[in-house]
Coordinates of N, CA and C in Angstrom, one line a residue:
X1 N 31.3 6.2 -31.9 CA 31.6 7.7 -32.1 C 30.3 8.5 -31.9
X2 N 30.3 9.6 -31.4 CA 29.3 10.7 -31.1 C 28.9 11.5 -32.4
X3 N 27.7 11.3 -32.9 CA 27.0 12.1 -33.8 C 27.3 13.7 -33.4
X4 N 27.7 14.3 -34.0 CA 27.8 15.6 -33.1 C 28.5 16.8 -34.6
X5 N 28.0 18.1 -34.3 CA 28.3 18.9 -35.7 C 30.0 18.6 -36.2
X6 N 30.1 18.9 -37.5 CA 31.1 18.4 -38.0 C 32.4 19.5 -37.6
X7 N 32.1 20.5 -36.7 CA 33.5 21.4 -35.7 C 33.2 21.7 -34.5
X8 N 33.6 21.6 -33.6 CA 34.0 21.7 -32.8 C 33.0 22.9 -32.0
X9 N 33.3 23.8 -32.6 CA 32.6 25.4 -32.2 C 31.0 25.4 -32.5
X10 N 30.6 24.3 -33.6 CA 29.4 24.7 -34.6 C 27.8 25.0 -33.2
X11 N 28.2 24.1 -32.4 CA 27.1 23.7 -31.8 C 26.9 25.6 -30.9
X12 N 28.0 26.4 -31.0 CA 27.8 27.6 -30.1 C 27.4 28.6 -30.9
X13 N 26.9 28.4 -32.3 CA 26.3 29.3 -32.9 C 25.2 28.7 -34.0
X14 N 24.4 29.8 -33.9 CA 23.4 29.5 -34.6 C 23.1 30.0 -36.3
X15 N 22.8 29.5 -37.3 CA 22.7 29.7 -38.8 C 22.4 31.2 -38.3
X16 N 23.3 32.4 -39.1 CA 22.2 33.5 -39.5 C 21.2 33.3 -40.2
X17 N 20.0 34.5 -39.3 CA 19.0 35.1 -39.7 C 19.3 35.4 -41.3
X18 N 18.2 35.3 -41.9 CA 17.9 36.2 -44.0 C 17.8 37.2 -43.1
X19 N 18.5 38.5 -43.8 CA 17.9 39.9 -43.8 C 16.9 40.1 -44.1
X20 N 15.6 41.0 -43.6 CA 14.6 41.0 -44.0 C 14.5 42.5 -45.3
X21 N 15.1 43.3 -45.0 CA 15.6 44.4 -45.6 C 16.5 44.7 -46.6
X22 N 16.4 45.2 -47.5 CA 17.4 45.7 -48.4 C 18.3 46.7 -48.0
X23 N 19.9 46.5 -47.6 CA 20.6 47.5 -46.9 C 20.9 48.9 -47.8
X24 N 20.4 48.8 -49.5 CA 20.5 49.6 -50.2 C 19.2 50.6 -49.8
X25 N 18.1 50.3 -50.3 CA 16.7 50.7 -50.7 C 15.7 50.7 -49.6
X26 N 15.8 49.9 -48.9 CA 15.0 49.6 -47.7 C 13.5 48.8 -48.0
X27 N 13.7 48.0 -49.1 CA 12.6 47.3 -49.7 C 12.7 45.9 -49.1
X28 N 11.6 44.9 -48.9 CA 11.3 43.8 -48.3 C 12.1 43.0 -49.1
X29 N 13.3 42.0 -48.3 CA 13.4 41.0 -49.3 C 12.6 39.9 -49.7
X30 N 13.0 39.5 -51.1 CA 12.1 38.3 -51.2 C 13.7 36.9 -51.3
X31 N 12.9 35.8 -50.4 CA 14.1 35.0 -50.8 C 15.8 35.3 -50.7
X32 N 15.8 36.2 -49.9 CA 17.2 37.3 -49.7 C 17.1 37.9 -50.6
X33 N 16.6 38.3 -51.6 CA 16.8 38.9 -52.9 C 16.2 40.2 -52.6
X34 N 16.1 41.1 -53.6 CA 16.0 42.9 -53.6 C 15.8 42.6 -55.4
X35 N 14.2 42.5 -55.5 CA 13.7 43.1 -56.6 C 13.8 44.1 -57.2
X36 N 14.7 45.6 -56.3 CA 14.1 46.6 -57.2 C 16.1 46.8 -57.5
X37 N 16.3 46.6 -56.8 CA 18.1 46.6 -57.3 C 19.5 45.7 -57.3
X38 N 18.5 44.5 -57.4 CA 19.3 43.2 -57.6 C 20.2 42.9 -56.3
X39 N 20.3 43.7 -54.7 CA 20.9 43.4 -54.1 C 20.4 41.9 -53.8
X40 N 21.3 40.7 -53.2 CA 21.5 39.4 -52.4 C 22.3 39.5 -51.4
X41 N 21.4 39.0 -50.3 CA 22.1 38.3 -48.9 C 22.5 37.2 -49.2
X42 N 23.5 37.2 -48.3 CA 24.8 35.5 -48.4 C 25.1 35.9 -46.9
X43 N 24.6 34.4 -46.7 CA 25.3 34.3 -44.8 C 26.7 33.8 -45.2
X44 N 27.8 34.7 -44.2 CA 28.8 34.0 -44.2 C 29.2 33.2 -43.7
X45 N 30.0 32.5 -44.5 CA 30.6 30.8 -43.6 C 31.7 31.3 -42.2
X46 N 31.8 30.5 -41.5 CA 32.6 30.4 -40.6 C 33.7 29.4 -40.8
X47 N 35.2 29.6 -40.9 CA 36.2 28.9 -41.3 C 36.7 28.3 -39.6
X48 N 37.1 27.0 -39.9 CA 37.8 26.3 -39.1 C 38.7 25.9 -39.8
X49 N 40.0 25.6 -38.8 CA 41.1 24.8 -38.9 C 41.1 23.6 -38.2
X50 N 42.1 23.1 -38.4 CA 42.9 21.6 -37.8 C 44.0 21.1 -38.1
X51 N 45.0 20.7 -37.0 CA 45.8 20.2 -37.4 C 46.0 18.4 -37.0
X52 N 46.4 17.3 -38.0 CA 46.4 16.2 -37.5 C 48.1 16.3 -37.6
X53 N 48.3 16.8 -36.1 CA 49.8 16.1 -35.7 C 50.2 15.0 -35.8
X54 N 51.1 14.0 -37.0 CA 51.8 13.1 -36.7 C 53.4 12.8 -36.5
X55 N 53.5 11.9 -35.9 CA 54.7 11.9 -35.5 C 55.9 10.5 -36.2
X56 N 56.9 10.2 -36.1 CA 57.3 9.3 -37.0 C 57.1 7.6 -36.6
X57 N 56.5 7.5 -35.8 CA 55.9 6.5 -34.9 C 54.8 6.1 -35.7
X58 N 53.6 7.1 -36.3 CA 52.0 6.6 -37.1 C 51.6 6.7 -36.2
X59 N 51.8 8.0 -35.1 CA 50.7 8.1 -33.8 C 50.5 9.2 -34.3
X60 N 49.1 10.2 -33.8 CA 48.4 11.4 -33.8 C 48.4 11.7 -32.5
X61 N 48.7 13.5 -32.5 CA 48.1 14.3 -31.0 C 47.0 14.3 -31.1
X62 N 46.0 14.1 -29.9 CA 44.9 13.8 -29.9 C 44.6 15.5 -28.5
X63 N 43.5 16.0 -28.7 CA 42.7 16.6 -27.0 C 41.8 16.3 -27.0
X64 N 41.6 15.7 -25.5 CA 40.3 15.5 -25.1 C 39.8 17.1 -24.6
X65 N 38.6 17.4 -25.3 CA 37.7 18.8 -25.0 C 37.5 18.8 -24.0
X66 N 38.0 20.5 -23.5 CA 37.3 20.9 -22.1 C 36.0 21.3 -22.3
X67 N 35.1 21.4 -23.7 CA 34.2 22.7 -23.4 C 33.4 22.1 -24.7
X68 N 31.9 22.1 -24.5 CA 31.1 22.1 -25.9 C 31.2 22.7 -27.1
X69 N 30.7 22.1 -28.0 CA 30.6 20.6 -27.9 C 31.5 19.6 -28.0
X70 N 30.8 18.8 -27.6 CA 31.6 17.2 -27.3 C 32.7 17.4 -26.2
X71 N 32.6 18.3 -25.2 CA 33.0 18.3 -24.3 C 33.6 16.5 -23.7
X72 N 34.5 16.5 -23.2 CA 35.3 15.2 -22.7 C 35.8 14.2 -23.8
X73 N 35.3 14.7 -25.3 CA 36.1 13.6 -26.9 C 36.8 14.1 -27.1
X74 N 37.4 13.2 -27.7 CA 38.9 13.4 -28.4 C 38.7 13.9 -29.6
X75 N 39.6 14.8 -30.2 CA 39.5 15.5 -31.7 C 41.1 15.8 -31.9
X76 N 41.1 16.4 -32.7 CA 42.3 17.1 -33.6 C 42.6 18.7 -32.9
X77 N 43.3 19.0 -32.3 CA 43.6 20.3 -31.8 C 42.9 21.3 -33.7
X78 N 42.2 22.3 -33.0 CA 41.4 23.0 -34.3 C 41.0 23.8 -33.4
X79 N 40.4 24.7 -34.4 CA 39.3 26.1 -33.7 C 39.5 26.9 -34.9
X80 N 38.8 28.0 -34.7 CA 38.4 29.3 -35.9 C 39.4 29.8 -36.5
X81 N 39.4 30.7 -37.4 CA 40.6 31.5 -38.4 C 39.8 33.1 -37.6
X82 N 40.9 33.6 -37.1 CA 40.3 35.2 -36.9 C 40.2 35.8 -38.0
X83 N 39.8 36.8 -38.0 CA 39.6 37.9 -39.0 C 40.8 38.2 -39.4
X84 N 41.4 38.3 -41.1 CA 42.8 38.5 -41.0 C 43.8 37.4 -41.2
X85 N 43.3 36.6 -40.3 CA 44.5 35.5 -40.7 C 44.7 34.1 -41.5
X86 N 46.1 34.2 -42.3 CA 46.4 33.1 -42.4 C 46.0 32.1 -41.9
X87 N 45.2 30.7 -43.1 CA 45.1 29.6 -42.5 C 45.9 28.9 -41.9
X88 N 47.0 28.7 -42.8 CA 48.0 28.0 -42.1 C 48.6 28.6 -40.3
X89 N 49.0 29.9 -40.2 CA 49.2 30.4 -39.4 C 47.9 30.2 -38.1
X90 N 46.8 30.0 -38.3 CA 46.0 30.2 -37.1 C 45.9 28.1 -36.4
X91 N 45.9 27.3 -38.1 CA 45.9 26.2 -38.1 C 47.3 26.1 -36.6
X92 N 48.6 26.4 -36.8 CA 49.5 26.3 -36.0 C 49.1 27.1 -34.9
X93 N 48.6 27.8 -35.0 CA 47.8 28.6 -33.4 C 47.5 27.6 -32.6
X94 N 46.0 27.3 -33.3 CA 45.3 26.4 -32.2 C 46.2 25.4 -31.8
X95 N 47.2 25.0 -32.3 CA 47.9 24.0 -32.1 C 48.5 24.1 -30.5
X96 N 49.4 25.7 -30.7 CA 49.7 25.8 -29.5 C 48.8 25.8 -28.3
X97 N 47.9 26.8 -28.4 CA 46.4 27.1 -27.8 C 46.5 25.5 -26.5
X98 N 46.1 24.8 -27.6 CA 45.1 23.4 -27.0 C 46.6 22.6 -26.9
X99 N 47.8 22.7 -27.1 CA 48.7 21.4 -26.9 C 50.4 21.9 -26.4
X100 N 50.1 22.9 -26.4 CA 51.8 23.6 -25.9 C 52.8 23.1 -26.8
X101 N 52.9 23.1 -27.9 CA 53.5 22.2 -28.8 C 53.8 23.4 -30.3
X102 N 54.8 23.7 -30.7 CA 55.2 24.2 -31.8 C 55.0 23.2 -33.0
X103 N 53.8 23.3 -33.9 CA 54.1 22.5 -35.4 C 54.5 23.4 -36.2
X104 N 54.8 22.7 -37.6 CA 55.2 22.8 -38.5 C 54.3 22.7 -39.3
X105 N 53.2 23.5 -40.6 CA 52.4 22.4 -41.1 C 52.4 22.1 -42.2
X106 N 52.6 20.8 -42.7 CA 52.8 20.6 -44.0 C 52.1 20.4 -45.1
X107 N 51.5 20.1 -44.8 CA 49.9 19.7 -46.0 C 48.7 20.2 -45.9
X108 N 47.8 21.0 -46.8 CA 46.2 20.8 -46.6 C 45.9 19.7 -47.0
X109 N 45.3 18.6 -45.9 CA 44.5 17.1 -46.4 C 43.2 17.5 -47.1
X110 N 42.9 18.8 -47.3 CA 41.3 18.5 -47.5 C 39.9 20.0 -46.8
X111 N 39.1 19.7 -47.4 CA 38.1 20.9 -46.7 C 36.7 20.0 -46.6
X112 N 36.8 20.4 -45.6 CA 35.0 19.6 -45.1 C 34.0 20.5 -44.6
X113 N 32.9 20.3 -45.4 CA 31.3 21.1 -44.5 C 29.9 20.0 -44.7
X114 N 29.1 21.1 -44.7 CA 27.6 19.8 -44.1 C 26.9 21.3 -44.7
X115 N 25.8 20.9 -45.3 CA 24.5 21.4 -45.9 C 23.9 21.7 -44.6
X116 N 23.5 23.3 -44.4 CA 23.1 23.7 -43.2 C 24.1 24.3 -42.1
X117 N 25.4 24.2 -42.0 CA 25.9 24.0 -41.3 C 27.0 25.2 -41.9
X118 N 26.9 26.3 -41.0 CA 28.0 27.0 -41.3 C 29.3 27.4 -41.6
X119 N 29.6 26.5 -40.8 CA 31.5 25.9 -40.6 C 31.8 25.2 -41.9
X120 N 33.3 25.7 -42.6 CA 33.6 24.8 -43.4 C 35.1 24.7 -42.8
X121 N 35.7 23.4 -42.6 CA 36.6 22.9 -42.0 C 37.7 22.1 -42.7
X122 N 38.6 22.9 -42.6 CA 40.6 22.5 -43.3 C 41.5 21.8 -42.8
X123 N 41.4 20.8 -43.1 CA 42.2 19.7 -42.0 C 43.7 20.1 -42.3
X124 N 45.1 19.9 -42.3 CA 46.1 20.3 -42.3 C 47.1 18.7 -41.8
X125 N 47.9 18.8 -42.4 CA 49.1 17.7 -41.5 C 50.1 18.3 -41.1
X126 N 50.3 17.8 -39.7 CA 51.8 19.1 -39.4 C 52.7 17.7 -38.6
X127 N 53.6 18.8 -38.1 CA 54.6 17.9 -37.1 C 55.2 18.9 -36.1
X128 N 55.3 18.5 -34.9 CA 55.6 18.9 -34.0 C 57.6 19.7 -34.1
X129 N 58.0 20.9 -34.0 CA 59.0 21.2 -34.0 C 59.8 21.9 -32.7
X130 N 58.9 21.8 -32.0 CA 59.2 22.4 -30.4 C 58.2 21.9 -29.4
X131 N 58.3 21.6 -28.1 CA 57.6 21.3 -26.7 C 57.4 20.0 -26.5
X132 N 56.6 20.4 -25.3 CA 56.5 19.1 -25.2 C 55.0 18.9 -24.7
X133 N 54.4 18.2 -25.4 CA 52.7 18.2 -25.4 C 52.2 18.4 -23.8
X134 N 51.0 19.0 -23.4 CA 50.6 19.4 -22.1 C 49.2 20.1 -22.6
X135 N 48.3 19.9 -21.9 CA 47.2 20.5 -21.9 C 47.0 21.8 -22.0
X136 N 46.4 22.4 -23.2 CA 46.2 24.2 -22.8 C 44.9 24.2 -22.2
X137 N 44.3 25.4 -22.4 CA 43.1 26.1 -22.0 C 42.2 25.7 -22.9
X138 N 41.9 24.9 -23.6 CA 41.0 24.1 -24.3 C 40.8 22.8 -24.3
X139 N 41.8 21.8 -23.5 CA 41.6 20.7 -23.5 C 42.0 20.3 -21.8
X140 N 40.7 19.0 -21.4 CA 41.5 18.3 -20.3 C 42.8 17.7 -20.3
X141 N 43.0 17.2 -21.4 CA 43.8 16.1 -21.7 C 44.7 16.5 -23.3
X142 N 46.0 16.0 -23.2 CA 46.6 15.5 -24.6 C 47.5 14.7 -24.6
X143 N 47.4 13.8 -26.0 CA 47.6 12.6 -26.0 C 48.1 11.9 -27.0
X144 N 49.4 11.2 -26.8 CA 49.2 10.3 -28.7 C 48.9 9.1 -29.1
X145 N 48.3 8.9 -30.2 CA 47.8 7.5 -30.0 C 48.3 7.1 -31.6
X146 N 48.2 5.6 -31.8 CA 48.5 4.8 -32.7 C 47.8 5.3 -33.5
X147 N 47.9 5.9 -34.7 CA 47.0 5.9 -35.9 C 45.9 4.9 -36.3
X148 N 46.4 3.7 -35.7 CA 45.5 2.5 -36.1 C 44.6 2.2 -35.2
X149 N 44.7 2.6 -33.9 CA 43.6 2.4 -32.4 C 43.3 3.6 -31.8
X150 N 43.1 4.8 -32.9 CA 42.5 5.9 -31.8 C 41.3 5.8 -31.6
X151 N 41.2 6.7 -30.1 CA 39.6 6.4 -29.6 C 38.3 6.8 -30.4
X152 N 37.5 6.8 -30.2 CA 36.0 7.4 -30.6 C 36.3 8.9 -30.3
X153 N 36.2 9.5 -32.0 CA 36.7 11.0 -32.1 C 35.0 11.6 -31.9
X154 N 35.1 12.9 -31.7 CA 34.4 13.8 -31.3 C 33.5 14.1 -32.5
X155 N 34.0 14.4 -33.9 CA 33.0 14.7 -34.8 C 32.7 14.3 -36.1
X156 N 32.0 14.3 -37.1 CA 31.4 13.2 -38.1 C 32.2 13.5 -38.9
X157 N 32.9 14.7 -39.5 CA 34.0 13.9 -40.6 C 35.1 13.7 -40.6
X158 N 35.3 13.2 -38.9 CA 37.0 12.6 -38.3 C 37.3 11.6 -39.3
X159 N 36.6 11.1 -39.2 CA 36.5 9.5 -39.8 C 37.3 9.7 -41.5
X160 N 37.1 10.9 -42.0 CA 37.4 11.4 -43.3 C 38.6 11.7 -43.3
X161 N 39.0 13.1 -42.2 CA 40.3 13.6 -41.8 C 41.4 12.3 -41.9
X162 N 40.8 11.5 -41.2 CA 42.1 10.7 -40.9 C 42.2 9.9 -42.0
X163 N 41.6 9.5 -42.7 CA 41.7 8.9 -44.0 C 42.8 9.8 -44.8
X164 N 41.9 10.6 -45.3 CA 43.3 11.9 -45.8 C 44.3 12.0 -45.4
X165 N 44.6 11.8 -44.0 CA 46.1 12.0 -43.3 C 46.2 10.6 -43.5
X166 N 46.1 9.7 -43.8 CA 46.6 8.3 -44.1 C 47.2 8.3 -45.3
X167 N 46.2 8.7 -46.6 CA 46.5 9.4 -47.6 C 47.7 9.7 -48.1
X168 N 48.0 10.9 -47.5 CA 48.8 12.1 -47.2 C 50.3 11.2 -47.2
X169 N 50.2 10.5 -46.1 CA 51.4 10.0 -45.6 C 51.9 8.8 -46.4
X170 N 50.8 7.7 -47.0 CA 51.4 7.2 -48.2 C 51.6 7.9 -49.2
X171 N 51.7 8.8 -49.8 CA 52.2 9.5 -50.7 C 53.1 9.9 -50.7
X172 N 53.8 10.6 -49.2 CA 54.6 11.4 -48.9 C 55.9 10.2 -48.5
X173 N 55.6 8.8 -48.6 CA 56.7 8.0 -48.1 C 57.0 7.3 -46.9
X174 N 55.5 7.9 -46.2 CA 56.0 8.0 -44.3 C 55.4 6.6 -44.1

């Protein structure tokens, strides 16, 4: 598997800059902080979704990436939450986006981030309720694979995700 940031998007942005300024007072910060009126800077996180499509077989939709990072690996159809939206609702976005495929989603497995690392990432379990899988504008390829023999995924806390969707699924009976 490829060492590579823990979303998909992470590698296309960079940590914000500390403000150097107090947007109140116009005083130097120290440490993000504002000595003379207690203002603090906080970089905001950047939210991702995912969905791990299964199906009643114990296979997952898989896309292989058109676009960095990890351009040509396999992942979990995912990408950002817009401004405004519903997790779950954007979770089923990307879905369509990257797989032409209507889910359904039924569980959050979980939230993942990395120290440094802007993105905090919501794995989801869904199931397909309309189409029929085909490549969108985000991936070369999509694909289903055996839960037990999928390829070398794209980023470091796949390996987690899919634990949780294993999880998930004994619990749920499947």
């Amino acid at each position: 598997p490829r060492a590579v940031p823990a979303h998909p998007d992470v590698g296309l942005m960079a940590l914000p800059q500390p403000a150097a300024f107090c947007p109140r007072c116009g005083r130097t910060l120290v440490d993000g902080a504002c000595a003379d009126d207690g203002y603090r800077w906080y970089p905001d996180p950047k939210v991702a979704v995912g969905v791990l499509v299964g199906d009643a077989a114990q296979r997952l939709l898989l896309v292989r990436r058109n676009h960095e990072p990890a351009m040509g690996a396999w992942a979990f159809p995912s990408g950002f939450v817009d401004a405004g939206e519903v997790l779950e609702e954007a979770a089923a976005r990307e879905v369509v986006e990257e797989t032409n495929v209507e889910v359904a989603v039924d569980a959050l497995l979980g939230a993942w981030s990395t120290a440094g690392n802007p993105v905090v990432f919501l794995a989801y379990a869904g199931h397909v309720v309309a189409g029929t899988p085909a490549p969108g504008d985000e991936a070369f390829e999509v694909a289903w694979f055996p839960a037990d023999a999928l390829p070398p995924l794209a980023f470091d806390h796949d390996a987690e995700v899919v634990d949780a969707w294993r999880r998930w699924r004994a619990s749920e009976g499947h």
